[in-house]
Structures are given as C-alpha cells and as structure tokens.
PDB file of N, CA and C in Angstrom:
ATOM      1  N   UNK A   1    -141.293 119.523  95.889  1.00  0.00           N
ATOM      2  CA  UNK A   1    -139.883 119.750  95.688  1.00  0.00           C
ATOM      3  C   UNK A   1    -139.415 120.832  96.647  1.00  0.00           C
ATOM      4  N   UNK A   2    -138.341 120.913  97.216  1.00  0.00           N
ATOM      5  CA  UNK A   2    -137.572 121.432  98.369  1.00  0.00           C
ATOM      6  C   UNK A   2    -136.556 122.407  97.559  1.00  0.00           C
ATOM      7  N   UNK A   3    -136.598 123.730  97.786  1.00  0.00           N
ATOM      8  CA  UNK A   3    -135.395 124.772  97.371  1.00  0.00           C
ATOM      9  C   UNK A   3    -134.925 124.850  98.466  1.00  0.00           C
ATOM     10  N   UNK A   4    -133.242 124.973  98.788  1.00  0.00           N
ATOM     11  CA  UNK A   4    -132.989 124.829 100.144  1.00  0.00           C
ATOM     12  C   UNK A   4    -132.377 126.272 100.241  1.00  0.00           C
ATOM     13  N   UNK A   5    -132.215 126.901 100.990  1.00  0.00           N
ATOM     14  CA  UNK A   5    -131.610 128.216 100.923  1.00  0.00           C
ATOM     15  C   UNK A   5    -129.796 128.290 100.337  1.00  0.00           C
ATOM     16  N   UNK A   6    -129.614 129.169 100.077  1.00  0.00           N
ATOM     17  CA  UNK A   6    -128.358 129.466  99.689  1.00  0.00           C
ATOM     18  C   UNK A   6    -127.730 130.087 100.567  1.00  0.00           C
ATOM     19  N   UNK A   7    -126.667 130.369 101.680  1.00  0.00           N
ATOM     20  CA  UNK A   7    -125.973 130.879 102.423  1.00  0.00           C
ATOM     21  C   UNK A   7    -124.758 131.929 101.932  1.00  0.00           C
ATOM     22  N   UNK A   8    -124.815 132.818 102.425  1.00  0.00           N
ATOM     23  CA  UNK A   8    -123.426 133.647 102.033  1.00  0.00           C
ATOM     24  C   UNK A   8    -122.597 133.587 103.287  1.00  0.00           C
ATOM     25  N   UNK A   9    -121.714 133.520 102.952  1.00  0.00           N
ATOM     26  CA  UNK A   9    -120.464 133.498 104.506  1.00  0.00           C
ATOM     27  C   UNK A   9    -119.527 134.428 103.937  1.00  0.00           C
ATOM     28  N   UNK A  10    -119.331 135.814 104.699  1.00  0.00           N
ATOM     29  CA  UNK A  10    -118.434 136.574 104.151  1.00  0.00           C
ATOM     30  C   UNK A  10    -117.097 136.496 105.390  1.00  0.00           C
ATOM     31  N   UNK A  11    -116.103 135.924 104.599  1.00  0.00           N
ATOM     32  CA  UNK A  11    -114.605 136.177 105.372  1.00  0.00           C
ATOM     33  C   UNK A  11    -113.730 137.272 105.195  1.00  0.00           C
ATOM     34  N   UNK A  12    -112.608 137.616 105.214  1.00  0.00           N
ATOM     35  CA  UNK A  12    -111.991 138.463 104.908  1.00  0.00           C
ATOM     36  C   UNK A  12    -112.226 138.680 103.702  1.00  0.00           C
ATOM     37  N   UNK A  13    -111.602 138.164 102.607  1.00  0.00           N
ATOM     38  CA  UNK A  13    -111.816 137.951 101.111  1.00  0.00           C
ATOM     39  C   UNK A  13    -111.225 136.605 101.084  1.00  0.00           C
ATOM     40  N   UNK A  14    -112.234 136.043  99.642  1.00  0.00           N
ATOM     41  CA  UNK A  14    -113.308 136.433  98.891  1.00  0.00           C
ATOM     42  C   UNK A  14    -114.601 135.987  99.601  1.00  0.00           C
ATOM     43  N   UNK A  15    -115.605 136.491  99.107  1.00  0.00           N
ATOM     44  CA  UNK A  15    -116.502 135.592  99.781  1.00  0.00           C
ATOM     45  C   UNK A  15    -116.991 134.808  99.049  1.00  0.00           C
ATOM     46  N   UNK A  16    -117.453 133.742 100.228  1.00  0.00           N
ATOM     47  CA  UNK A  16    -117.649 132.187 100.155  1.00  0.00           C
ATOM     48  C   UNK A  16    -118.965 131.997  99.874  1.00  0.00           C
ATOM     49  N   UNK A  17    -119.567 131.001  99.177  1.00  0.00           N
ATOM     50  CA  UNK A  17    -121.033 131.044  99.017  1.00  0.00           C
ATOM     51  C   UNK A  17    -121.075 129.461  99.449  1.00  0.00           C
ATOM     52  N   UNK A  18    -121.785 129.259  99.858  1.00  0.00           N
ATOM     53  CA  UNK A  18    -122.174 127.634 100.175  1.00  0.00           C
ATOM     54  C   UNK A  18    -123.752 127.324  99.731  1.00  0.00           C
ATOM     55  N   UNK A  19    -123.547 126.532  99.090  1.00  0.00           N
ATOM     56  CA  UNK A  19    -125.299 125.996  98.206  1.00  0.00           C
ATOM     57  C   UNK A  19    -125.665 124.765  99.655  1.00  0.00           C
ATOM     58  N   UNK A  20    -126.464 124.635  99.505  1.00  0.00           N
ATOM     59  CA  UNK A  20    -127.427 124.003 100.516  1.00  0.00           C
ATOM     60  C   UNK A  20    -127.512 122.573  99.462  1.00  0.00           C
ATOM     61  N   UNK A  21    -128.571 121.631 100.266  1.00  0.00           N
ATOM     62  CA  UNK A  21    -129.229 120.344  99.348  1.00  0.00           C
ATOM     63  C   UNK A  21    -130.453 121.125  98.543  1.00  0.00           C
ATOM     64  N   UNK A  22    -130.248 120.318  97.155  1.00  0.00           N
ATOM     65  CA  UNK A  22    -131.305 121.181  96.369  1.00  0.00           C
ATOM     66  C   UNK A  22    -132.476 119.849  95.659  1.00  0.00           C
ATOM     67  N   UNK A  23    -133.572 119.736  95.826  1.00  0.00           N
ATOM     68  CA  UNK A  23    -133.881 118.537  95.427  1.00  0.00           C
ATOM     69  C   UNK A  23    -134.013 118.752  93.954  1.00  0.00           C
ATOM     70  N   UNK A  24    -134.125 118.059  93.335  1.00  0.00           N
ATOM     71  CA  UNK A  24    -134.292 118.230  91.512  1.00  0.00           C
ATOM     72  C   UNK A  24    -134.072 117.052  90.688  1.00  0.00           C
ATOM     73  N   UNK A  25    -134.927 116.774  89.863  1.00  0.00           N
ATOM     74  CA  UNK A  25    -135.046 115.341  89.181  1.00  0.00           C
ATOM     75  C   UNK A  25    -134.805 113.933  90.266  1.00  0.00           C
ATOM     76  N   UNK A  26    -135.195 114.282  91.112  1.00  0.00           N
ATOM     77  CA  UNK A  26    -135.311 113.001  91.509  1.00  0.00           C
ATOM     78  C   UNK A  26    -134.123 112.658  92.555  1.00  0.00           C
ATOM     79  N   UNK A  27    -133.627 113.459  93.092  1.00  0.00           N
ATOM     80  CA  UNK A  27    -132.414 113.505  93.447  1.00  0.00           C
ATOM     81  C   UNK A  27    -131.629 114.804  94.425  1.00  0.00           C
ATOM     82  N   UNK A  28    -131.558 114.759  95.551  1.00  0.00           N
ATOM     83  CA  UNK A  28    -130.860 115.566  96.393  1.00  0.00           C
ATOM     84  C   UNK A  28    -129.191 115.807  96.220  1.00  0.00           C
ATOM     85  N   UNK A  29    -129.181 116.907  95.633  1.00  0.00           N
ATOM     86  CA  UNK A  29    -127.677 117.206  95.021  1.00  0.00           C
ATOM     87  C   UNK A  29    -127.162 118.861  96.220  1.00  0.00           C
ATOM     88  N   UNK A  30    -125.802 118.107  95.890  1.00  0.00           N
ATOM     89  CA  UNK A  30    -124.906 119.378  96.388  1.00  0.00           C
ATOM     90  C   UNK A  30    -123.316 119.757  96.224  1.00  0.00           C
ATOM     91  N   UNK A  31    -123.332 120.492  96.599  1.00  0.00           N
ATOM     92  CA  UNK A  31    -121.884 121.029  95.704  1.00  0.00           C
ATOM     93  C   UNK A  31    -120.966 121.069  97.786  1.00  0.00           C
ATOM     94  N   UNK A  32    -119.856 120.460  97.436  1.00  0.00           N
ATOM     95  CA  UNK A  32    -118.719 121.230  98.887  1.00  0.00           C
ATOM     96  C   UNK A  32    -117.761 121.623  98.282  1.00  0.00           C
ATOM     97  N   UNK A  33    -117.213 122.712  99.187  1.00  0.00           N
ATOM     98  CA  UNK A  33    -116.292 123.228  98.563  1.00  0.00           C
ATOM     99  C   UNK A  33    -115.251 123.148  99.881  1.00  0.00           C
ATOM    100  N   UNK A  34    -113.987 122.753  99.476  1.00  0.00           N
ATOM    101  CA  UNK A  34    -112.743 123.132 100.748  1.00  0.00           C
ATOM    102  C   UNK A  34    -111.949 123.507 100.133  1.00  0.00           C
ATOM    103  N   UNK A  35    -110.944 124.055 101.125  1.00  0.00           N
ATOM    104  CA  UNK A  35    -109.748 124.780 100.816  1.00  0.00           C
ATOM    105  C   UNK A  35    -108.685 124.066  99.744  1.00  0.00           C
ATOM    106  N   UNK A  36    -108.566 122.769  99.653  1.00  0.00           N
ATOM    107  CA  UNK A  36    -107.535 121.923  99.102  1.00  0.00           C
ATOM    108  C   UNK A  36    -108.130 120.657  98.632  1.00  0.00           C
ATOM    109  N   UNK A  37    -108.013 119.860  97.954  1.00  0.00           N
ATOM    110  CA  UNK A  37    -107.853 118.382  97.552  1.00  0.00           C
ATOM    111  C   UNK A  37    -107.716 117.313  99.139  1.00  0.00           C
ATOM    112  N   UNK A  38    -106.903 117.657  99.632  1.00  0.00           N
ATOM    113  CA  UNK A  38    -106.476 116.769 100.902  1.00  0.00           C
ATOM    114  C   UNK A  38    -107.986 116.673 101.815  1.00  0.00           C
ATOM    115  N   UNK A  39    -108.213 118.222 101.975  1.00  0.00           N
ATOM    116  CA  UNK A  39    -109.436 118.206 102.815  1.00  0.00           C
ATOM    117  C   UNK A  39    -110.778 117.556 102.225  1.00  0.00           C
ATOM    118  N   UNK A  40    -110.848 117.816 100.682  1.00  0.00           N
ATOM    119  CA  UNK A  40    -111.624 117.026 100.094  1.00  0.00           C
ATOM    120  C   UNK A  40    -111.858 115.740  99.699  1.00  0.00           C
ATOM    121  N   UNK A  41    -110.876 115.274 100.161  1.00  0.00           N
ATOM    122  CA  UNK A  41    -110.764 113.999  99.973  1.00  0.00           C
ATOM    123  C   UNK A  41    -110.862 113.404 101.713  1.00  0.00           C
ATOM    124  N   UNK A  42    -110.616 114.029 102.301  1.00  0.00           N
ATOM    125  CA  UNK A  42    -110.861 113.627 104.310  1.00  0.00           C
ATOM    126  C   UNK A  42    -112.144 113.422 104.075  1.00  0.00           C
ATOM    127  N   UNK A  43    -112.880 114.662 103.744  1.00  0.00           N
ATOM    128  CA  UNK A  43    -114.060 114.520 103.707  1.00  0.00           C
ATOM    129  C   UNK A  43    -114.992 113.132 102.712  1.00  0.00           C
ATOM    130  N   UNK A  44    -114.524 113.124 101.897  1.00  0.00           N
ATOM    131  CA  UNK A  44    -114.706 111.998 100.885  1.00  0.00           C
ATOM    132  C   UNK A  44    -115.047 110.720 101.638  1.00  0.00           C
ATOM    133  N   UNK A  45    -113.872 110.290 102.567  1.00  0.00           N
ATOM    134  CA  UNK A  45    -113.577 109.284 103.411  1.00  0.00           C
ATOM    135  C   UNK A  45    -114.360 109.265 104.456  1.00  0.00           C
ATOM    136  N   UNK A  46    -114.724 110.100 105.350  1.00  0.00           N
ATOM    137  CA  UNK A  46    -115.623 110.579 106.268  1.00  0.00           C
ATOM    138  C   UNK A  46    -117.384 110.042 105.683  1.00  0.00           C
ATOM    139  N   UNK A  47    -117.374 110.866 104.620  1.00  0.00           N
ATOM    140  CA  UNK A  47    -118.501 110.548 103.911  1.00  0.00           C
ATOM    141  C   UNK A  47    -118.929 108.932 103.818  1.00  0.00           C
ATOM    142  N   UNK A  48    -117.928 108.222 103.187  1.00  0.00           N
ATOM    143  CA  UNK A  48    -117.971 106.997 102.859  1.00  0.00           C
ATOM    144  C   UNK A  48    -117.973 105.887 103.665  1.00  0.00           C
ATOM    145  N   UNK A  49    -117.684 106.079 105.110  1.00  0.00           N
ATOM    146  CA  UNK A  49    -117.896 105.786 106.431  1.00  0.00           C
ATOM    147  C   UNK A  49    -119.452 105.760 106.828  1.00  0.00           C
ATOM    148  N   UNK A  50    -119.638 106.798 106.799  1.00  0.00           N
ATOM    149  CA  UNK A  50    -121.171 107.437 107.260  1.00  0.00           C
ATOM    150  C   UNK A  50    -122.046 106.193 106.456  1.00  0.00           C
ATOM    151  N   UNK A  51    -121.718 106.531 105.054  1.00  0.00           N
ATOM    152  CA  UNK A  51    -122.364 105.534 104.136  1.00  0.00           C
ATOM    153  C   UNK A  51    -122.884 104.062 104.339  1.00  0.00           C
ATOM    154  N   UNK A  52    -121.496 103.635 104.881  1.00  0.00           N
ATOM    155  CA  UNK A  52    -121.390 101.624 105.095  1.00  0.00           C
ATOM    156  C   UNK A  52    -122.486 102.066 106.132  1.00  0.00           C
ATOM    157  N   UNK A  53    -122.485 102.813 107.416  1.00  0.00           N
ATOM    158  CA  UNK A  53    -123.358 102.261 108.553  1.00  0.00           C
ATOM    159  C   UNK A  53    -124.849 102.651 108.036  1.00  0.00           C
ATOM    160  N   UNK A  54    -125.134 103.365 106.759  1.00  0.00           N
ATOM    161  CA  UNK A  54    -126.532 104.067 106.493  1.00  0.00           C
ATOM    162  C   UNK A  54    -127.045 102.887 105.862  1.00  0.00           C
ATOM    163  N   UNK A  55    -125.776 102.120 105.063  1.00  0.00           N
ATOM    164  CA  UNK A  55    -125.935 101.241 104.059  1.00  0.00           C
ATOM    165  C   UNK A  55    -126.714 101.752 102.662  1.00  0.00           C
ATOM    166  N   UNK A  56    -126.483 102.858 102.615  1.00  0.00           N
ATOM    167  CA  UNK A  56    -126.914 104.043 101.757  1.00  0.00           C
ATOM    168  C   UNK A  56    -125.889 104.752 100.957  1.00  0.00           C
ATOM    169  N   UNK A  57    -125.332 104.720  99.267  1.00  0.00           N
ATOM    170  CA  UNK A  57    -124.689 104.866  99.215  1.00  0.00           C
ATOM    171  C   UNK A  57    -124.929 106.072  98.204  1.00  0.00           C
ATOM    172  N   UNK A  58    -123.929 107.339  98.032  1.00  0.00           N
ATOM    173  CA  UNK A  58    -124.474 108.168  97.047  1.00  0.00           C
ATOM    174  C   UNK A  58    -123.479 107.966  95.916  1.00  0.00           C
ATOM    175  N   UNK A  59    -123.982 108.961  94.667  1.00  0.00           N
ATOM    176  CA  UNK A  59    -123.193 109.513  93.382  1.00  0.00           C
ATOM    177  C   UNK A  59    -122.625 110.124  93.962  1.00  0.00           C
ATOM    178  N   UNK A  60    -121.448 110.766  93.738  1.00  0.00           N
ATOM    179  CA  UNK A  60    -120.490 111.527  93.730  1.00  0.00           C
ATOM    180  C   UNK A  60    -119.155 111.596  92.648  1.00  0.00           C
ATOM    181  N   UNK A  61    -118.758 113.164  92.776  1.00  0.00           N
ATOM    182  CA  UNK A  61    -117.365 112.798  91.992  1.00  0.00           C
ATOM    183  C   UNK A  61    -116.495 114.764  92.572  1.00  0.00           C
ATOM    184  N   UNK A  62    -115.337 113.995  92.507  1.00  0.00           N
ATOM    185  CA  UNK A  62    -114.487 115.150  93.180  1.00  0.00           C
ATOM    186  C   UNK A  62    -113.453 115.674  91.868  1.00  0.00           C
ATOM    187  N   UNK A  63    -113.832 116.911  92.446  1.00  0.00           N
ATOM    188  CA  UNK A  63    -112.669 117.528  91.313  1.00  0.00           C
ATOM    189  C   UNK A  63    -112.008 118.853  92.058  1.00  0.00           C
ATOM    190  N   UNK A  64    -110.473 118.336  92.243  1.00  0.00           N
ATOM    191  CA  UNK A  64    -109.324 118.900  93.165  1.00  0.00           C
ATOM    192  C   UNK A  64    -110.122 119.190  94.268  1.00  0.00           C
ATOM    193  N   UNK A  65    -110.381 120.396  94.819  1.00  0.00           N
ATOM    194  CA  UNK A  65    -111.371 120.494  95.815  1.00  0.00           C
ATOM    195  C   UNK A  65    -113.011 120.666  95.849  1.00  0.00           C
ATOM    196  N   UNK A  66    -113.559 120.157  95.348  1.00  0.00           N
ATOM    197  CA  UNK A  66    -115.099 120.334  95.152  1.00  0.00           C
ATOM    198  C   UNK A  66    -115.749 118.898  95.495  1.00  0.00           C
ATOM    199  N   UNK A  67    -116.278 118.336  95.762  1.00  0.00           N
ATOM    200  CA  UNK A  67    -117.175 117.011  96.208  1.00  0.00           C
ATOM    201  C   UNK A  67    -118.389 117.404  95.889  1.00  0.00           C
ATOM    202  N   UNK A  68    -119.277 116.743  94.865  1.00  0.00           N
ATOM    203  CA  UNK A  68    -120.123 116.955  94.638  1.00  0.00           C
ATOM    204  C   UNK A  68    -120.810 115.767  94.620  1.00  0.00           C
ATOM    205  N   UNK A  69    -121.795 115.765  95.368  1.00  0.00           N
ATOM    206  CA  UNK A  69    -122.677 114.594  96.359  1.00  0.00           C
ATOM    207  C   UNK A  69    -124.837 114.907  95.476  1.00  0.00           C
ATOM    208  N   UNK A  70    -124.708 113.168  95.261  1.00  0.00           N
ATOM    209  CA  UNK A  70    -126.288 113.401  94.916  1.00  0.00           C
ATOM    210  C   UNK A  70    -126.766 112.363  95.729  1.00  0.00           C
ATOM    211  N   UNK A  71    -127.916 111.995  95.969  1.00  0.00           N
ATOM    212  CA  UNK A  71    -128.720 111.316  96.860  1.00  0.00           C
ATOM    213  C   UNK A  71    -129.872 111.072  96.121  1.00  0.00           C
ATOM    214  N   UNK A  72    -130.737 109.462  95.976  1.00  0.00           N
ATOM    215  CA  UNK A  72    -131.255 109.176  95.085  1.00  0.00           C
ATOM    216  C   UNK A  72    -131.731 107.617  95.946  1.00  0.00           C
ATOM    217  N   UNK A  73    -132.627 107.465  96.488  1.00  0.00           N
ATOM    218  CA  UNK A  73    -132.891 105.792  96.461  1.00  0.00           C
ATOM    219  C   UNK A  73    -133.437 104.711  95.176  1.00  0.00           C
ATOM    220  N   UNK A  74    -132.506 104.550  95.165  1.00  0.00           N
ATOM    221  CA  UNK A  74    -132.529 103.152  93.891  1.00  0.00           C
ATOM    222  C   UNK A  74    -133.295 102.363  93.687  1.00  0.00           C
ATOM    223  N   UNK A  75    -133.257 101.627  95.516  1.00  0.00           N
ATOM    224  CA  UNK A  75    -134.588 100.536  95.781  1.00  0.00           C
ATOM    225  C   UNK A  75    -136.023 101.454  95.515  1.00  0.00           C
ATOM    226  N   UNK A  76    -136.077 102.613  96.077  1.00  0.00           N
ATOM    227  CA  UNK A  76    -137.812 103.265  95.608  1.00  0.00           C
ATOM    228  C   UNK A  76    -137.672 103.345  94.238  1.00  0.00           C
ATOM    229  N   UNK A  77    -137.204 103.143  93.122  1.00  0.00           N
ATOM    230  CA  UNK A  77    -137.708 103.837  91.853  1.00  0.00           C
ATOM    231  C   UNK A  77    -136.919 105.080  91.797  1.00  0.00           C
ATOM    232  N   UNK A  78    -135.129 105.438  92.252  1.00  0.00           N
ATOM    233  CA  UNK A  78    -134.580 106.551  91.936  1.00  0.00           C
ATOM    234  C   UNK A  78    -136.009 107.754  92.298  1.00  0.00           C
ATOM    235  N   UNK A  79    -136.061 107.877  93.469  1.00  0.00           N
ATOM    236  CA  UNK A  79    -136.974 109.051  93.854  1.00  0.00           C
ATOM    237  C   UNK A  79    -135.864 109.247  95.552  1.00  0.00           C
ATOM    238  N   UNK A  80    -136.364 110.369  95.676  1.00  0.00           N
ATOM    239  CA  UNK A  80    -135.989 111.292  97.381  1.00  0.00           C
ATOM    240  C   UNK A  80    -136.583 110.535  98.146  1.00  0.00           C
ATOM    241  N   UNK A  81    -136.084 109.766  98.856  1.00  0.00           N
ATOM    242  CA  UNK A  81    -137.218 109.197  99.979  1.00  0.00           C
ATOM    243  C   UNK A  81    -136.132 109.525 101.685  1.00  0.00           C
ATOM    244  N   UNK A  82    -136.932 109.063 102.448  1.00  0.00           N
ATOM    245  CA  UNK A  82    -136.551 109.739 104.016  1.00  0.00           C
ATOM    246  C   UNK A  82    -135.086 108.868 104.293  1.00  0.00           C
ATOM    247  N   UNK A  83    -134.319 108.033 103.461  1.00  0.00           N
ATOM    248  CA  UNK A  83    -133.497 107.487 103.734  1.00  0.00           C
ATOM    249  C   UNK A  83    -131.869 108.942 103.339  1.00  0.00           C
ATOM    250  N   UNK A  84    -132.235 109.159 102.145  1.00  0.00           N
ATOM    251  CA  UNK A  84    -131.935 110.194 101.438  1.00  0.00           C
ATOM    252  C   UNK A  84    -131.594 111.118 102.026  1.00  0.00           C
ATOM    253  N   UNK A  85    -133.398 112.043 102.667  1.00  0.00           N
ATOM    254  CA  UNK A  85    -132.762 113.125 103.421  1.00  0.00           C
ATOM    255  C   UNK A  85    -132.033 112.811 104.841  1.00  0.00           C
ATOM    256  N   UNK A  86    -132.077 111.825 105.519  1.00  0.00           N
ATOM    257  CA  UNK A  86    -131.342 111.725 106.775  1.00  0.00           C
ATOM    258  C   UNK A  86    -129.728 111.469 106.255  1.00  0.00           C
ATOM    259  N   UNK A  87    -129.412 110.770 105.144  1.00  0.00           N
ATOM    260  CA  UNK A  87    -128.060 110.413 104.804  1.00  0.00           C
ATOM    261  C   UNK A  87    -127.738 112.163 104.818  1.00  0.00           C
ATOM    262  N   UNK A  88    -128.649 112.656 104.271  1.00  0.00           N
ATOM    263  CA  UNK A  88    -127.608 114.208 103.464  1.00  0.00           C
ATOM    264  C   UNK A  88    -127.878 115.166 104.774  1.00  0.00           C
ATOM    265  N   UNK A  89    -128.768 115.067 105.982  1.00  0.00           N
ATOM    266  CA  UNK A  89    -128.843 115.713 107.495  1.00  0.00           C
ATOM    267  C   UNK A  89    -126.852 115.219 108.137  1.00  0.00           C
ATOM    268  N   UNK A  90    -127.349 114.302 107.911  1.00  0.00           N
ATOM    269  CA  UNK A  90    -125.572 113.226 108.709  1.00  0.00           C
ATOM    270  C   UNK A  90    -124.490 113.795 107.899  1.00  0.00           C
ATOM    271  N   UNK A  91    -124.565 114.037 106.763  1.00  0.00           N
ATOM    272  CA  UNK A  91    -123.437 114.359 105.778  1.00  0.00           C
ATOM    273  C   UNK A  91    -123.208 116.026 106.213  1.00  0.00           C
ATOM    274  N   UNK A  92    -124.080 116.361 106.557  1.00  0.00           N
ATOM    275  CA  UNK A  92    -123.822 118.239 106.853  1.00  0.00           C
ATOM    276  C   UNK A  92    -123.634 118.126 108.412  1.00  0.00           C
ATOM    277  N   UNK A  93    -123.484 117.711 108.971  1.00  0.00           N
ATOM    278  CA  UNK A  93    -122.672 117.306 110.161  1.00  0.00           C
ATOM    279  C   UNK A  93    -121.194 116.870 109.774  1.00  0.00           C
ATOM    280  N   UNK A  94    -120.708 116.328 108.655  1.00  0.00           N
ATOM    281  CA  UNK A  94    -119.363 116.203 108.797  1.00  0.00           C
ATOM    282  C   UNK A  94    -118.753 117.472 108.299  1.00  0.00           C
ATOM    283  N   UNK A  95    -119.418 118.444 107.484  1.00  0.00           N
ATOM    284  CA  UNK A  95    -119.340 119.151 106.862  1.00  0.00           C
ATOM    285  C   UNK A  95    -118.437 120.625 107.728  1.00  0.00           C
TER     286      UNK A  95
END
C-alpha cells in the first residue's frame, strides 16, 4: 500500500493543503479542490475526456468545488492495478 505525501502550498492567506493519491481498500482516492464550482466542473469535463481515451472510467462525485476522484479496476477484482495508477499520473497533469 502507497501513502502519498501530503503537500502544503502556502499563499497569501489561507493556506492551501493539497492531499496527494492515497491508496486504501482497494482503491486510489483523492480529494481536488478549486476556487469555484465552474472550475470544478472544467475540470470534471477534462477528466472525463482523459477517461473515454483510457477507456478507464472512475467514481467520483463533486460537491460545489471539491471533485473527489477514486480509481479501482473492476475487470481485476476492484484492486489498484497499473491501469489505475497511470489514469490518476494523467489526471494530475490536468490538475
């Protein structure tokens, strides 16, 4: 199992914390955070793009600005497999 680091990004105020991919039960989870709904939802779309060409699709669910993304292959038996971590490498590139 993979702990991924936790990042602090300090701006003016407040500061920002950004969680990394965290593996756990079976499943590569993560939290985004943006400024607004609009951006979270660009991103959403962006995401879901990436997806069709991975043919890899994740859980997710958004609330106003937060996107919260899990990763899970279905076809292995719901386990982390290398399809997984490259979807969630590509996804922190849109990021």
């Amino acid at each position: 199992m993979n702990n991924y680091p936790v990042i602090r990004i300090m701006y003016k105020t407040p500061e920002i914390i950004i969680i990394m991919w965290k593996e756990e039960n079976n499943r590569l989870n993560r939290t985004f955070v943006f400024e607004n709904f609009s951006e979270a939802f660009a991103f959403m779309a962006r995401v879901a793009l990436l997806a069709e060409i991975h043919g890899h699709h994740p859980d997710w669910s958004n609330s106003y600005n937060k996107v919260e993304i899990s990763l899970t292959s279905h076809d292995a038996g719901h386990k982390v497999t290398e399809k997984d971590r490259k979807l969630a490498s590509e996804i922190d590139k849109l990021f």
